[in-house]
Short mmCIF file of C-alpha atoms and ligand atoms in Angstrom, two decimals:
data_model
loop_
_atom_site.label_atom_id
_atom_site.label_comp_id
_atom_site.label_asym_id
_atom_site.label_seq_id
_atom_site.Cartn_x
_atom_site.Cartn_y
_atom_site.Cartn_z
CA MET A 18 -18.37 5.44 2.68
CA TYR A 19 -16.38 6.57 -0.42
CA THR A 20 -17.85 4.85 -3.99
CA LEU A 21 -16.50 5.68 -7.30
CA SER A 22 -19.14 6.76 -9.79
CA SER A 23 -20.96 4.26 -11.85
CA ASP A 24 -19.74 6.21 -14.82
CA PHE A 25 -16.56 4.25 -13.67
CA THR A 26 -16.67 0.98 -15.56
CA ILE A 27 -13.55 -1.70 -13.49
CA SER A 28 -13.50 -3.47 -16.09
CA THR A 29 -12.74 -1.08 -18.61
CA PHE A 30 -10.62 0.98 -16.68
CA LEU A 31 -8.48 -2.23 -16.38
CA LYS A 32 -8.35 -3.52 -19.77
CA GLU A 33 -7.61 0.03 -21.30
CA TYR A 34 -5.90 2.30 -18.79
CA TRP A 35 -4.59 0.68 -15.42
CA GLN A 36 -0.60 0.39 -15.85
CA LYS A 37 -1.00 1.59 -19.78
CA LYS A 38 -2.25 5.31 -19.57
CA PRO A 39 -3.15 8.30 -17.74
CA LEU A 40 -6.82 8.85 -16.98
CA VAL A 41 -8.76 11.36 -15.82
CA ILE A 42 -11.63 10.21 -13.96
CA ARG A 43 -14.37 13.42 -13.34
CA GLN A 44 -16.50 13.46 -10.90
CA GLY A 45 -15.02 10.24 -9.55
CA PHE A 46 -16.59 10.52 -6.20
CA THR A 47 -20.00 12.69 -6.47
CA THR A 48 -20.59 15.06 -3.63
CA PHE A 49 -17.39 14.03 -2.69
CA VAL A 50 -16.64 15.33 1.27
CA ASP A 51 -13.03 15.89 2.42
CA PRO A 52 -12.77 12.84 5.31
CA ILE A 53 -9.79 15.13 6.79
CA ASP A 54 -8.97 18.83 6.80
CA GLU A 55 -5.74 20.84 6.65
CA HIS A 56 -5.48 21.49 11.14
CA ASP A 57 -5.94 17.69 10.92
CA LEU A 58 -3.06 17.08 8.63
CA ALA A 59 -1.02 19.39 10.16
CA GLY A 60 -1.69 17.62 13.35
CA LEU A 61 -0.68 14.26 12.22
CA ALA A 62 2.80 15.51 10.98
CA GLN A 63 3.66 16.37 14.40
CA GLU A 64 3.40 12.90 15.37
CA GLU A 65 6.70 11.50 16.18
CA ASP A 66 5.76 8.40 13.96
CA VAL A 67 4.41 9.57 11.04
CA ASP A 68 6.35 10.32 7.60
CA SER A 69 5.82 14.02 6.35
CA ARG A 70 7.37 17.02 5.25
CA ILE A 71 6.99 20.17 3.67
CA VAL A 72 8.04 21.14 -0.36
CA SER A 73 8.58 25.22 -0.83
CA LEU A 74 9.17 27.00 -3.60
CA HIS A 75 10.97 30.38 -2.60
CA ASP A 76 11.10 33.70 -4.47
CA ASP A 77 14.87 33.49 -5.05
CA GLY A 78 13.88 30.36 -7.37
CA GLN A 79 15.34 27.63 -4.10
CA TRP A 80 13.53 24.80 -3.61
CA GLN A 81 13.15 23.75 0.57
CA VAL A 82 12.52 20.08 2.34
CA HIS A 83 11.91 20.06 5.72
CA HIS A 84 10.91 16.73 7.36
CA GLY A 85 8.34 16.37 10.27
CA PRO A 86 7.63 15.76 12.66
CA PHE A 87 7.07 19.38 12.56
CA SER A 88 6.60 21.84 15.67
CA ASP A 89 6.32 24.71 14.56
CA TYR A 90 5.00 25.71 11.03
CA GLU A 91 5.78 29.20 11.33
CA THR A 92 8.96 28.65 9.91
CA VAL A 93 8.79 25.97 7.61
CA CYS A 94 5.75 27.10 5.71
CA GLN A 95 6.97 30.28 3.49
CA GLY A 96 6.75 30.74 -0.25
CA LYS A 97 4.26 28.70 -2.16
CA TRP A 98 4.47 25.38 0.31
CA THR A 99 3.12 21.95 0.03
CA LEU A 100 2.64 20.09 3.48
CA LEU A 101 2.76 15.78 2.41
CA VAL A 102 1.68 13.09 4.70
CA GLN A 103 2.70 9.81 3.74
CA GLY A 104 0.12 6.82 5.16
CA VAL A 105 -2.61 8.60 6.68
CA ASP A 106 -4.85 5.08 5.85
CA ARG A 107 -3.34 4.05 8.86
CA TYR A 108 -4.23 6.65 11.21
CA SER A 109 -7.87 7.40 9.81
CA ASP A 110 -10.62 4.88 9.39
CA ASP A 111 -12.22 7.88 7.14
CA ILE A 112 -9.01 7.85 4.95
CA ASN A 113 -8.76 3.45 5.12
CA ALA A 114 -12.40 4.29 3.43
CA LEU A 115 -11.69 6.30 0.55
CA MET A 116 -8.50 3.67 -0.15
CA GLU A 117 -11.00 0.77 -0.19
CA ALA A 118 -13.08 2.57 -3.11
CA PHE A 119 -10.04 0.86 -5.17
CA ASN A 120 -10.05 -2.36 -3.78
CA PHE A 121 -10.82 -3.61 -7.27
CA ILE A 122 -6.79 -3.47 -7.22
CA PRO A 123 -6.29 -6.17 -4.67
CA TYR A 124 -4.72 -5.32 -1.18
CA TRP A 125 -0.86 -6.74 -1.61
CA ARG A 126 -1.34 -4.06 -4.67
CA MET A 127 -1.76 -1.11 -1.94
CA ASP A 128 0.53 1.25 -0.47
CA ASP A 129 -0.67 4.07 1.08
CA VAL A 130 -2.69 7.28 0.92
CA MET A 131 -0.40 10.25 1.16
CA ILE A 132 -2.20 13.66 1.70
CA SER A 133 -0.72 16.85 0.51
CA TYR A 134 -1.88 20.15 1.25
CA ALA A 135 -0.75 22.28 -0.81
CA VAL A 136 -1.11 26.53 -1.00
CA ASP A 137 -2.46 28.40 -4.42
CA GLY A 138 0.63 28.33 -6.57
CA ALA A 139 2.39 25.61 -4.93
CA GLY A 140 3.12 22.38 -6.12
CA VAL A 141 6.33 19.96 -5.62
CA GLY A 142 7.39 20.03 -9.51
CA PRO A 143 7.52 18.31 -12.77
CA HIS A 144 8.42 14.39 -11.45
CA THR A 145 8.07 10.19 -12.16
CA ASP A 146 7.01 7.95 -9.85
CA GLN A 147 7.39 4.53 -10.04
CA TYR A 148 4.22 3.41 -8.92
CA ASP A 149 0.72 4.01 -9.64
CA VAL A 150 -1.59 6.08 -8.58
CA PHE A 151 -5.01 7.41 -8.23
CA LEU A 152 -4.64 11.30 -7.21
CA VAL A 153 -8.13 12.44 -5.84
CA GLN A 154 -8.80 15.98 -5.86
CA GLY A 155 -10.16 17.50 -2.27
CA LYS A 156 -10.94 21.13 -1.15
CA GLY A 157 -9.61 23.70 -3.75
CA LYS A 158 -8.59 23.61 -7.53
CA ARG A 159 -5.63 22.02 -8.92
CA ALA A 160 -4.08 22.13 -12.24
CA TRP A 161 -2.03 19.00 -13.60
CA ARG A 162 -0.35 17.87 -15.96
CA VAL A 163 0.91 14.53 -17.61
CA GLY A 164 3.19 13.75 -20.56
CA VAL A 165 4.62 10.70 -21.50
CA PRO A 166 7.27 8.03 -20.65
CA GLY A 167 10.87 9.03 -21.96
CA ASN A 168 14.16 8.95 -20.79
CA TYR A 169 14.26 12.07 -18.04
CA THR A 170 17.30 12.59 -16.61
CA PRO A 171 15.99 13.44 -12.88
CA HIS A 172 17.97 16.60 -11.17
CA TYR A 173 18.06 17.73 -7.58
CA PRO A 174 17.04 21.23 -6.65
CA HIS A 175 17.47 20.17 -3.23
CA LYS A 176 19.06 16.90 -2.07
CA ASP A 177 15.91 15.39 -1.10
CA LEU A 178 13.60 16.63 -3.63
CA GLN A 179 13.66 14.49 -7.16
CA GLN A 180 12.39 16.55 -10.43
CA ILE A 181 12.36 16.31 -14.21
CA ASN A 182 12.79 19.28 -16.70
CA ASP A 183 10.02 20.04 -17.84
CA PHE A 184 7.94 17.86 -20.51
CA GLU A 185 5.23 18.15 -23.24
CA ALA A 186 1.79 17.64 -21.62
CA GLN A 187 -0.43 15.08 -23.46
CA ILE A 188 -2.60 16.01 -20.59
CA ASP A 189 -3.05 19.29 -19.37
CA VAL A 190 -6.24 19.65 -16.69
CA VAL A 191 -7.83 21.36 -14.36
CA LEU A 192 -9.34 18.92 -10.78
CA ALA A 193 -12.11 20.39 -8.99
CA PRO A 194 -12.95 18.48 -5.79
CA GLY A 195 -14.27 14.96 -6.30
CA ASP A 196 -12.59 14.32 -9.57
CA ILE A 197 -9.63 11.61 -9.81
CA LEU A 198 -6.41 11.52 -11.96
CA TYR A 199 -4.96 7.93 -12.33
CA ILE A 200 -1.59 7.76 -13.24
CA PRO A 201 0.84 4.96 -14.00
CA PRO A 202 4.68 4.12 -13.10
CA GLY A 203 6.72 6.50 -15.17
CA TRP A 204 4.61 8.84 -17.14
CA PRO A 205 5.73 12.66 -15.99
CA HIS A 206 3.02 15.01 -14.27
CA ASP A 207 3.56 18.42 -12.57
CA GLY A 208 0.14 19.51 -10.16
CA GLN A 209 -0.37 23.27 -9.02
CA ALA A 210 -2.62 24.20 -6.89
CA LEU A 211 -5.31 27.07 -7.83
CA GLN A 212 -5.97 27.63 -4.98
CA ASP A 213 -5.05 25.97 -1.52
CA CYS A 214 -5.98 22.36 -1.82
CA LEU A 215 -6.23 18.95 -0.80
CA THR A 216 -5.09 15.88 -2.96
CA TYR A 217 -4.97 12.50 -2.06
CA SER A 218 -2.42 10.56 -3.29
CA VAL A 219 -3.72 6.67 -3.39
CA GLY A 220 -0.71 4.66 -4.06
CA PHE A 221 0.30 1.28 -5.40
CA ARG A 222 3.40 -0.85 -4.98
CA ALA A 223 4.71 -3.61 -6.85
CA PRO A 224 7.61 -5.70 -5.62
CA GLU A 225 11.02 -5.12 -7.13
CA GLN A 226 12.86 -8.51 -8.77
CA HIS A 227 15.99 -8.17 -6.51
CA GLN A 228 13.53 -7.23 -2.89
CA ILE A 229 11.79 -10.89 -4.17
CA LEU A 230 14.82 -12.70 -4.27
CA GLN A 231 16.18 -10.85 -1.18
CA HIS A 232 13.00 -11.36 1.13
CA VAL A 233 12.97 -15.09 -0.18
CA THR A 234 16.71 -16.00 0.29
CA ASP A 235 16.59 -14.48 4.12
CA GLU A 236 13.04 -16.46 5.20
CA LEU A 237 14.40 -19.90 3.08
CA THR A 238 18.07 -19.51 4.74
CA SER A 239 16.57 -18.27 7.96
CA GLY A 240 15.95 -20.69 11.29
CA LEU A 241 17.75 -24.12 11.25
CA LYS A 242 16.22 -26.02 8.37
CA GLN A 243 19.05 -27.39 6.56
CA GLY A 244 18.57 -27.53 2.54
CA LEU A 245 19.47 -30.45 0.26
CA ARG A 246 23.24 -30.56 -0.77
CA TYR A 247 23.98 -31.01 -4.31
CA SER A 248 25.51 -34.89 -5.27
CA ASP A 249 26.94 -36.30 -8.10
CA PRO A 250 26.87 -40.06 -7.66
CA ASN A 251 27.34 -40.57 -11.72
CA LEU A 252 30.37 -38.27 -11.89
CA SER A 253 32.22 -39.36 -15.26
CA GLN A 254 35.27 -38.15 -15.89
CA PRO A 255 36.11 -34.51 -16.86
CA ARG A 256 37.83 -33.49 -20.32
CA HIS A 257 39.33 -30.88 -18.24
CA PRO A 258 39.20 -30.81 -13.94
CA ALA A 259 38.53 -26.58 -14.62
CA LEU A 260 35.62 -27.21 -16.21
CA ILE A 261 31.76 -27.11 -15.45
CA THR A 262 29.39 -28.76 -17.51
CA SER A 263 26.49 -27.63 -18.71
CA THR A 264 24.57 -30.43 -17.40
CA GLU A 265 25.79 -29.89 -14.27
CA LEU A 266 25.20 -26.03 -14.07
CA SER A 267 21.70 -27.00 -14.84
CA ALA A 268 21.25 -29.22 -12.07
CA LEU A 269 22.47 -26.84 -9.17
CA ARG A 270 20.12 -24.55 -11.28
CA GLY A 271 17.67 -27.45 -11.06
CA MET A 272 17.83 -27.00 -7.41
CA LEU A 273 17.27 -23.74 -6.97
CA SER A 274 14.25 -23.98 -9.11
CA ASP A 275 13.19 -26.95 -6.65
CA LEU A 276 13.14 -24.32 -4.03
CA LEU A 277 11.43 -21.90 -5.93
CA ALA A 278 8.31 -24.65 -6.27
CA SER A 279 8.16 -25.10 -2.73
CA THR A 280 5.82 -24.15 -0.24
CA ASP A 281 8.29 -22.69 1.97
CA CYS A 282 9.06 -20.17 -1.20
CA ASP A 283 4.94 -19.41 -1.72
CA ASN A 284 4.42 -18.79 2.31
CA ALA A 285 7.95 -16.56 2.46
CA LEU A 286 6.14 -14.80 -0.91
CA MET A 287 2.77 -14.54 1.18
CA SER A 288 4.93 -13.09 4.18
CA LEU A 289 6.67 -9.87 1.71
CA LEU A 290 3.35 -9.59 -0.02
CA SER A 291 1.72 -9.11 3.36
CA THR A 292 4.16 -6.99 4.93
CA GLN A 293 3.09 -3.69 5.67
CA HIS A 294 4.57 -0.66 7.88
CA LEU A 295 2.03 -0.61 10.18
CA PRO A 296 2.20 1.78 13.08
CA ASP A 297 3.23 0.31 16.71
CA THR A 298 -0.22 -0.02 18.31
CA ASP A 299 0.31 -0.27 22.22
CA ILE A 300 -1.88 -3.44 22.71
CA GLY A 301 -1.84 -2.89 26.99
CA ILE A 302 -3.24 -6.31 28.65
CA LEU A 303 -3.99 -8.91 26.04
CA VAL A 304 -7.93 -9.70 25.74
CA THR A 305 -9.17 -13.36 26.50
CA THR A 306 -12.01 -15.18 24.81
CA ASP A 307 -14.24 -14.68 27.11
CA GLU A 308 -13.89 -10.83 27.16
CA ILE A 309 -14.09 -11.02 23.36
CA SER A 310 -17.59 -13.36 23.47
CA ALA A 311 -19.16 -11.10 26.28
CA TYR A 312 -18.40 -8.13 25.03
CA ILE A 313 -19.95 -9.54 21.04
CA GLU A 314 -22.65 -10.38 23.12
CA GLU A 315 -23.50 -7.10 24.67
CA GLY A 316 -23.18 -5.70 21.18
CA GLY A 317 -19.64 -4.44 20.61
CA LEU A 318 -18.22 -4.67 17.09
CA ILE A 319 -14.44 -6.05 16.26
CA THR A 320 -13.40 -4.09 13.68
CA ARG A 321 -10.08 -3.73 11.00
CA THR A 322 -7.94 -1.02 12.56
CA PRO A 323 -7.28 1.21 9.66
CA GLY A 324 -4.90 0.75 7.06
CA CYS A 325 -4.41 -3.22 7.63
CA LYS A 326 -4.27 -5.30 4.82
CA PRO A 327 -4.94 -9.07 5.42
CA VAL A 328 -4.15 -11.24 2.22
CA PHE A 329 -4.49 -15.07 1.68
CA SER A 330 -3.50 -17.07 -1.01
CA GLU A 331 -5.64 -19.64 -3.54
CA HIS A 332 -3.58 -22.67 -2.19
CA GLN A 333 -5.47 -23.96 0.79
CA THR A 334 -5.64 -27.62 2.33
CA ASP A 335 -8.95 -28.84 3.09
CA SER A 336 -8.15 -28.71 6.81
CA ASP A 337 -7.37 -25.22 7.15
CA PHE A 338 -7.31 -21.44 6.35
CA THR A 339 -4.28 -19.66 6.09
CA PHE A 340 -3.91 -15.73 5.77
CA TYR A 341 -1.38 -13.12 6.28
CA VAL A 342 -1.42 -9.80 7.97
CA ASN A 343 1.57 -7.59 8.10
CA GLY A 344 4.53 -10.33 7.11
CA GLU A 345 2.78 -12.59 9.64
CA ALA A 346 0.90 -16.27 8.76
CA PHE A 347 -2.60 -17.15 10.83
CA THR A 348 -4.36 -20.22 10.43
CA THR A 349 -7.81 -21.21 11.20
CA PRO A 350 -9.53 -24.52 11.02
CA SER A 351 -11.40 -24.37 7.68
CA SER A 352 -15.03 -23.97 8.56
CA LEU A 353 -14.25 -20.46 9.53
CA LYS A 354 -13.38 -20.02 5.62
CA GLU A 355 -16.57 -18.49 4.74
CA LEU A 356 -16.66 -16.02 7.87
CA LEU A 357 -13.49 -14.90 6.92
CA TRP A 358 -13.90 -13.73 3.51
CA GLU A 359 -16.33 -10.94 4.96
CA ILE A 360 -14.03 -10.64 7.94
CA LEU A 361 -10.75 -9.66 5.63
CA LYS A 362 -12.42 -7.50 3.32
CA GLY A 363 -12.94 -5.41 6.40
CA GLU A 364 -16.76 -5.81 7.30
CA PRO A 365 -16.87 -6.24 11.25
CA VAL A 366 -17.42 -9.07 13.36
CA ASP A 367 -21.05 -8.38 15.09
CA ASN A 368 -23.27 -11.03 17.05
CA THR A 369 -25.41 -11.97 14.12
CA MET A 370 -21.71 -13.03 12.83
CA PHE A 371 -20.96 -15.03 16.13
CA ILE A 372 -24.45 -16.54 16.32
CA ASN A 373 -24.02 -17.49 13.17
CA SER A 374 -20.84 -19.32 13.12
CA ASP A 375 -20.78 -23.23 13.62
CA ASP A 376 -17.58 -23.19 14.73
CA LYS A 377 -17.63 -20.19 17.83
CA ALA A 378 -14.29 -21.56 19.39
CA SER A 379 -11.88 -21.34 16.51
CA LEU A 380 -13.52 -17.79 15.66
CA LEU A 381 -12.75 -16.45 19.39
CA ASN A 382 -9.29 -17.66 19.36
CA LEU A 383 -8.60 -16.47 16.18
CA LEU A 384 -10.20 -12.75 16.92
CA ALA A 385 -8.13 -12.90 20.65
CA GLN A 386 -4.57 -13.22 18.07
CA LEU A 387 -5.64 -10.86 15.82
CA ILE A 388 -6.82 -8.22 18.64
CA ASN A 389 -3.86 -8.80 20.42
CA HIS A 390 -1.14 -8.35 17.19
CA GLY A 391 -3.19 -4.72 16.55
CA TYR A 392 -4.51 -6.20 13.83
CA TRP A 393 -8.11 -6.32 14.30
CA GLU A 394 -9.97 -3.79 17.64
CA MET A 395 -12.92 -3.42 19.54
CA SER A 396 -13.83 -0.18 18.67
CA ASP A 397 -16.87 0.20 21.21
C1 SIN B 419 1.07 15.97 -4.34
O1 SIN B 419 -0.02 16.15 -3.77
O2 SIN B 419 1.94 17.22 -4.04
C2 SIN B 419 1.77 15.45 -5.17
C3 SIN B 419 1.29 13.99 -5.57
C4 SIN B 419 1.98 13.85 -6.66
O3 SIN B 419 2.64 14.32 -7.89
O4 SIN B 419 2.70 12.56 -6.76
CO1 CO B 420 3.64 12.21 -8.68
#
């Protein structure tokens, strides 16, 4: 539904810009149609489980930040204000489709789509972000300034708003609907609405060393699994009772590297890299394989829920295929591998796919699990 213009070359982008330098992609989406409007956005920000905020700059120079859910916009939409709503790809198929246009970056690196609606003159001030972002301009026009990475000291004009001092702009552009600005982590930027406007921030994530270690440690030490214990049957008398030798330290480090080289560690990493904050879905009564089969045969479609981003690794056994969704592993016979290649990309499961499958029972079992977890749905 949203396809990047053929003037945009993925290989050139990855080679020259991704994580290296910003890029203005004029008419990255030709004839861009906003998948949402400010009223839908305001409606979403009224929901309990949606993360939203309103940042405003007042005539006296004071910045304000209010957090959703919002029940009354009158008092918070004052001055030059911006409504920002996080994770909208999880609530809307259309926004999810916009994010899919960037799937030349793998799912595990994708975070979410944040949408902002800014009134004329508004912005959130100069700042840096830790993650890569494609800023897709929706309706209205917005001026963007981008500087170069440096030692910018953050300051807080409001406790929930991090900004930096002004910077020298290397890029100074006005984006119109369909234009895209890519910004790598750490590049200072500042956007100011020139008219009431919508901006879609397609954001990426990258795990941090400590976060990886924490998750892997938690996973490897959970449950009843007993690890190997250090042993030293060839111990020779130490030169000093307080001394730990380099050989001993290296043997201990070796125990850790063995753990890190294990399949358990790979599995822990896969669960980390697939973890998303998907909204809680009320599944209600669980669906059976018979019901799914009847539904598909009557022409029903089974689709991936918006925002759901499965992942799989290259390491698979001959008999099984395992993929992960939101931290959970799903293992199926490898006979489903080819179908899963399509399904995990977001292709809906229809009767043709079903008829062509030579392992319908396994497919039905898998679909039942995915639907009953809320990751795929019978979309009627
Ligand atoms: C915005 O949409 O107002 C801010 C986006 C950003 O600077 O990352
Ligand atoms: Co930013």
